[in-house]
mmCIF file of C-alpha atoms in Angstrom:
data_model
loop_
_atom_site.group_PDB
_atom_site.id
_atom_site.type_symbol
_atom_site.label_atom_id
_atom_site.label_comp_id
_atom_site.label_asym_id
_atom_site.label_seq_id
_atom_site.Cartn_x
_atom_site.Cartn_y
_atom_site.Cartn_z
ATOM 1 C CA UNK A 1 104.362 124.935 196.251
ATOM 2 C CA UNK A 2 102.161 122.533 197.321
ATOM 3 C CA UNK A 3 103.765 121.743 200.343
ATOM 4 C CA UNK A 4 103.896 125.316 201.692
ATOM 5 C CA UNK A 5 100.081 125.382 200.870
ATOM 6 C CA UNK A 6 99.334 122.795 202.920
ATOM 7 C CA UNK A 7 101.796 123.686 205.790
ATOM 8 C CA UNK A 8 99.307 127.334 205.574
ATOM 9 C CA UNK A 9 96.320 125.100 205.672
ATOM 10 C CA UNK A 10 97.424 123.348 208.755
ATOM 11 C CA UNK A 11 98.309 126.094 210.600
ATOM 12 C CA UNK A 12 94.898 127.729 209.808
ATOM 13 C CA UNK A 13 92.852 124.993 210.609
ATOM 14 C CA UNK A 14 93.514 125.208 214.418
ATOM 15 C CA UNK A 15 92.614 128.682 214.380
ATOM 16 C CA UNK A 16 89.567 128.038 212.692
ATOM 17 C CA UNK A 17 88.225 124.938 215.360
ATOM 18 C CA UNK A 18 89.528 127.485 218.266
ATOM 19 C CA UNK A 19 87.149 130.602 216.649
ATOM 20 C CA UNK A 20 84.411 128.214 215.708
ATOM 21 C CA UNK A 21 84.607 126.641 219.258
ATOM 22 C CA UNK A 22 84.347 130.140 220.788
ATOM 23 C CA UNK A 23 81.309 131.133 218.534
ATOM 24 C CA UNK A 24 79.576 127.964 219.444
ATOM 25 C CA UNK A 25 80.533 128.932 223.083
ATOM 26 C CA UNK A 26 78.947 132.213 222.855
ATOM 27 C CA UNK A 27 76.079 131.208 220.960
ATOM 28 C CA UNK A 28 75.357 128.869 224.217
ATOM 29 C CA UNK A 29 75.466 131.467 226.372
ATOM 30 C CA UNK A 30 73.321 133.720 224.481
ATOM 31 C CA UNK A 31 70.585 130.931 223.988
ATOM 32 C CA UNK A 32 70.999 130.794 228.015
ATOM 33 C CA UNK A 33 70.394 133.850 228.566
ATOM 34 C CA UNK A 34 67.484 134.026 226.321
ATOM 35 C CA UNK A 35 65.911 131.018 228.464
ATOM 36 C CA UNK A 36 66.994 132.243 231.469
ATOM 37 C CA UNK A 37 69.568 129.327 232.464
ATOM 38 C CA UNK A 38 72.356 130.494 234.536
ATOM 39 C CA UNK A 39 74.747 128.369 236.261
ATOM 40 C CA UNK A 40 74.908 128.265 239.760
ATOM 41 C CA UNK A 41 70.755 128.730 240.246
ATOM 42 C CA UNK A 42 68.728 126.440 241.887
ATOM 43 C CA UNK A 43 65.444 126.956 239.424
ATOM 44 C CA UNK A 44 64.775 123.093 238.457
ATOM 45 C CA UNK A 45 65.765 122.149 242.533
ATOM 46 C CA UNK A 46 63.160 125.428 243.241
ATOM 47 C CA UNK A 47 60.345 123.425 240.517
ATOM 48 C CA UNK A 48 60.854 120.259 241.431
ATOM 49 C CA UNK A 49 60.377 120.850 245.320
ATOM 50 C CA UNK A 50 57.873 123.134 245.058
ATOM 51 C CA UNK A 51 55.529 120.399 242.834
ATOM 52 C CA UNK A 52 56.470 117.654 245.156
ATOM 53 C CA UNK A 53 55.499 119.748 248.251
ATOM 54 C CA UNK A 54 52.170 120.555 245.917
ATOM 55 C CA UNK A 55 51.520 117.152 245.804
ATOM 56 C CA UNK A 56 51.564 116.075 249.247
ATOM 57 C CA UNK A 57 49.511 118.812 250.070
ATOM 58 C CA UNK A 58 47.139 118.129 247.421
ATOM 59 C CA UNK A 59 46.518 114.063 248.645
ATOM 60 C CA UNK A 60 46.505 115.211 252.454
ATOM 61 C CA UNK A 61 43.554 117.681 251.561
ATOM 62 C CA UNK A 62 41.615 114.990 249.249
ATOM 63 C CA UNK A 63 41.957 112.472 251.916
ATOM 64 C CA UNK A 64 40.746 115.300 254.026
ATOM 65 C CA UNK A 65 37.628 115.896 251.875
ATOM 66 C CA UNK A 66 36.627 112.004 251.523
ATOM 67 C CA UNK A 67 37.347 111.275 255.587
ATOM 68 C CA UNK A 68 37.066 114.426 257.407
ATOM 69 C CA UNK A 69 33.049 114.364 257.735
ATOM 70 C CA UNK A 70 33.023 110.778 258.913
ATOM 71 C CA UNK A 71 35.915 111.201 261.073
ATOM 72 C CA UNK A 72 35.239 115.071 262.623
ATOM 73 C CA UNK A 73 32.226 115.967 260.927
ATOM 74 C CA UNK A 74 29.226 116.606 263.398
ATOM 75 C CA UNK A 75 27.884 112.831 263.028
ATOM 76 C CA UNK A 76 31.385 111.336 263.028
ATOM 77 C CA UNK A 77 33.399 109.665 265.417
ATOM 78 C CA UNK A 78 35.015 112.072 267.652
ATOM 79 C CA UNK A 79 32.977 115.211 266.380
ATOM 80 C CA UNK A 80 35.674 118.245 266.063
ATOM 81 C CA UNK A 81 32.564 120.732 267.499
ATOM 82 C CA UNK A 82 32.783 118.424 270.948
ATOM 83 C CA UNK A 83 36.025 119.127 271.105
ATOM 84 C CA UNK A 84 35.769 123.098 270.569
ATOM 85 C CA UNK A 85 33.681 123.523 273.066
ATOM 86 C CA UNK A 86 35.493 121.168 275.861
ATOM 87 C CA UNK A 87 38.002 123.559 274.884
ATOM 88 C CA UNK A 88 36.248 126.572 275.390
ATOM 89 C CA UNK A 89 34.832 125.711 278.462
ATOM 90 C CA UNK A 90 38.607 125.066 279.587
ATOM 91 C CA UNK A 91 39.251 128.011 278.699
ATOM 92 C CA UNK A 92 36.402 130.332 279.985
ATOM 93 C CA UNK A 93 35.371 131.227 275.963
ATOM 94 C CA UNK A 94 37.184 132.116 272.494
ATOM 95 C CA UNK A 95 39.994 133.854 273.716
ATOM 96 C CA UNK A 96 44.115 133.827 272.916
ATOM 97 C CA UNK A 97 44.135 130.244 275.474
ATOM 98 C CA UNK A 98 41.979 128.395 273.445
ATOM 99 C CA UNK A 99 43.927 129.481 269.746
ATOM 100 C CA UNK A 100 46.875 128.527 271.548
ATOM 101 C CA UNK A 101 45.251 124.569 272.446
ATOM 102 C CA UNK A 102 43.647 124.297 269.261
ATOM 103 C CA UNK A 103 44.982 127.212 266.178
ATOM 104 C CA UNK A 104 42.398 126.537 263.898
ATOM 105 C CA UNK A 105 39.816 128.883 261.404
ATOM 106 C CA UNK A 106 37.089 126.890 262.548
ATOM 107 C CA UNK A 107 37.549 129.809 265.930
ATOM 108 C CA UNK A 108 36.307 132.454 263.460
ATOM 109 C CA UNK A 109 33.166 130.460 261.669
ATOM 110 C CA UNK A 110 30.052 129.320 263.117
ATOM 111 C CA UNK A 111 31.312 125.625 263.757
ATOM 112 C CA UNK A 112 28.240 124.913 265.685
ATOM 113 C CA UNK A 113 25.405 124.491 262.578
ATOM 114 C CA UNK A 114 28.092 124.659 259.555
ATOM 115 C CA UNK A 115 30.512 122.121 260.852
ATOM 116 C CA UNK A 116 30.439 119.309 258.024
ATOM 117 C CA UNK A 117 30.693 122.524 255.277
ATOM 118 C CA UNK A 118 32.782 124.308 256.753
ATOM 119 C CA UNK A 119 35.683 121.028 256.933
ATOM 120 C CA UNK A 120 34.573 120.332 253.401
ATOM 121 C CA UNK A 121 35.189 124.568 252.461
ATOM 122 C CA UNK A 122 38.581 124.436 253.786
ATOM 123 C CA UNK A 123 39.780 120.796 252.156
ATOM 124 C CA UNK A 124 38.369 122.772 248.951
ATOM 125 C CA UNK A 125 40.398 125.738 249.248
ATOM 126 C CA UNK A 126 43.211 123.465 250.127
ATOM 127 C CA UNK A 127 42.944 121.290 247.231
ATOM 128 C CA UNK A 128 42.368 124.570 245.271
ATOM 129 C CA UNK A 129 46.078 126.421 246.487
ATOM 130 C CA UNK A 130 47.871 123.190 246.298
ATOM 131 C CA UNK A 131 46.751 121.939 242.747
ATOM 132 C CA UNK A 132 47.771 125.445 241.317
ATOM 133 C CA UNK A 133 51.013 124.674 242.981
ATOM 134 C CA UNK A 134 51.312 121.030 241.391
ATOM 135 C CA UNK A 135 50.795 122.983 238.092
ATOM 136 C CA UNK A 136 52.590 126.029 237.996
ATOM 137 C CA UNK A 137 55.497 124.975 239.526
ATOM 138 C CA UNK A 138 55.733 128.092 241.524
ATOM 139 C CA UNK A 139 54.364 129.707 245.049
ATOM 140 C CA UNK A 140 54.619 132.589 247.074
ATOM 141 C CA UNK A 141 54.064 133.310 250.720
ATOM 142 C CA UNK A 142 50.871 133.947 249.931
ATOM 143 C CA UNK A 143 50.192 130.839 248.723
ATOM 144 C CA UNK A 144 52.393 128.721 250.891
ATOM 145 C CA UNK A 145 51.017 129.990 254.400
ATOM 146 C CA UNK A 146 47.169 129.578 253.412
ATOM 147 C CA UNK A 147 48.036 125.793 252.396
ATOM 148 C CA UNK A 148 49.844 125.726 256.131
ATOM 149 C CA UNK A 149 46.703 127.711 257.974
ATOM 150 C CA UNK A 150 44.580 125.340 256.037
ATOM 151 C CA UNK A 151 46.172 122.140 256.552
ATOM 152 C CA UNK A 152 47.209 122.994 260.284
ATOM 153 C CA UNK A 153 43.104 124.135 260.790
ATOM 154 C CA UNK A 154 42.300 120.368 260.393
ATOM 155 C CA UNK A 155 45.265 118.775 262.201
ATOM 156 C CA UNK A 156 44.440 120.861 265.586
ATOM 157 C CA UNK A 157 40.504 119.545 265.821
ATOM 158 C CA UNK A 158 41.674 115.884 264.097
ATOM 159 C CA UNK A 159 42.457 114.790 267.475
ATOM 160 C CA UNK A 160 43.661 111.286 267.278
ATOM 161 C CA UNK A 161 43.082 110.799 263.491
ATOM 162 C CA UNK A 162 45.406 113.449 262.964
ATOM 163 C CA UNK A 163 48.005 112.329 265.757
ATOM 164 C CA UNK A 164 49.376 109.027 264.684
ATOM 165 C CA UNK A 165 52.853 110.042 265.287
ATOM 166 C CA UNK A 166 53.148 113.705 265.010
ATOM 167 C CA UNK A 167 54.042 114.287 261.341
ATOM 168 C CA UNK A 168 51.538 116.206 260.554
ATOM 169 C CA UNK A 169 52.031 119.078 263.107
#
């Protein structure tokens, strides 16, 4: 008798691993689905990415702050409002030519008086966008074409400090 009981034993005991193996299967799956894992997503790639991209933004606009008023700042170097209004005497005036020579915000502010604020307000707002990106982990369009305007603002009066081999356009 005892050999019968153990032959039933045996037998069972693969059914057993193969329902306990499915339970821990679908106890995986649910957990996944509670977090919000699915295969085949790229949410981590998405994360990841997004921070890095965060990041560079987020040094290129505090190296903006520090160097931008020395640099293109109305006492600096190769002042940005000197080379506004070269431009817009090119140009006959603020018109679609001189966006297309130099797209930048400062068009739309009073870059005359307000120059040295007006570089430090957008390395701010910069800093600002891409620091909440750094954190969260996450961006919209929203988000992700201000830190472009922003950046791209300063690039097109940088002149040659923002030219040293084209990687920033």
């Amino acid at each position: 008798m005892s050999t019968a009981a153990g032959t039933r034993r045996r037998r069972m005991m693969p059914r057993q691993d193969s329902e306990d193996k499915q339970n821990t299967e679908n106890t995986m799956s649910e957990r996944q689905q509670k977090i919000g894992l699915k295969t085949g997503t790229y949410w981590l790639t998405r994360i990841v990415f997004l921070r890095g991209l965060g990041f560079v933004y987020f040094v290129a606009f505090l190296v903006a702050l520090h160097q931008n008023k020395q640099l293109i700042g109305l006492n600096g170097l190769l002042p940005a409002q000197n080379h506004l209004n070269s431009i817009k005497s090119h140009t006959g005036g603020m018109n679609q030519q001189s966006l297309g020579h130099a797209p930048t915000l400062l068009w739309f502010l009073d870059y005359q008086h307000n120059l040295d604020a007006l570089l430090e307000y957008i390395a701010y707002a910069g800093l600002l966008f891409s620091g909440a990106v750094v954190v969260m982990g996450s961006a919209n369009m929203f988000v992700m074409t201000s830190l472009w305007l922003l950046y791209h603002s300063l690039v097109s009066v940088g002149q040659r400090w923002y030219s040293f081999g084209k990687l920033e356009s």
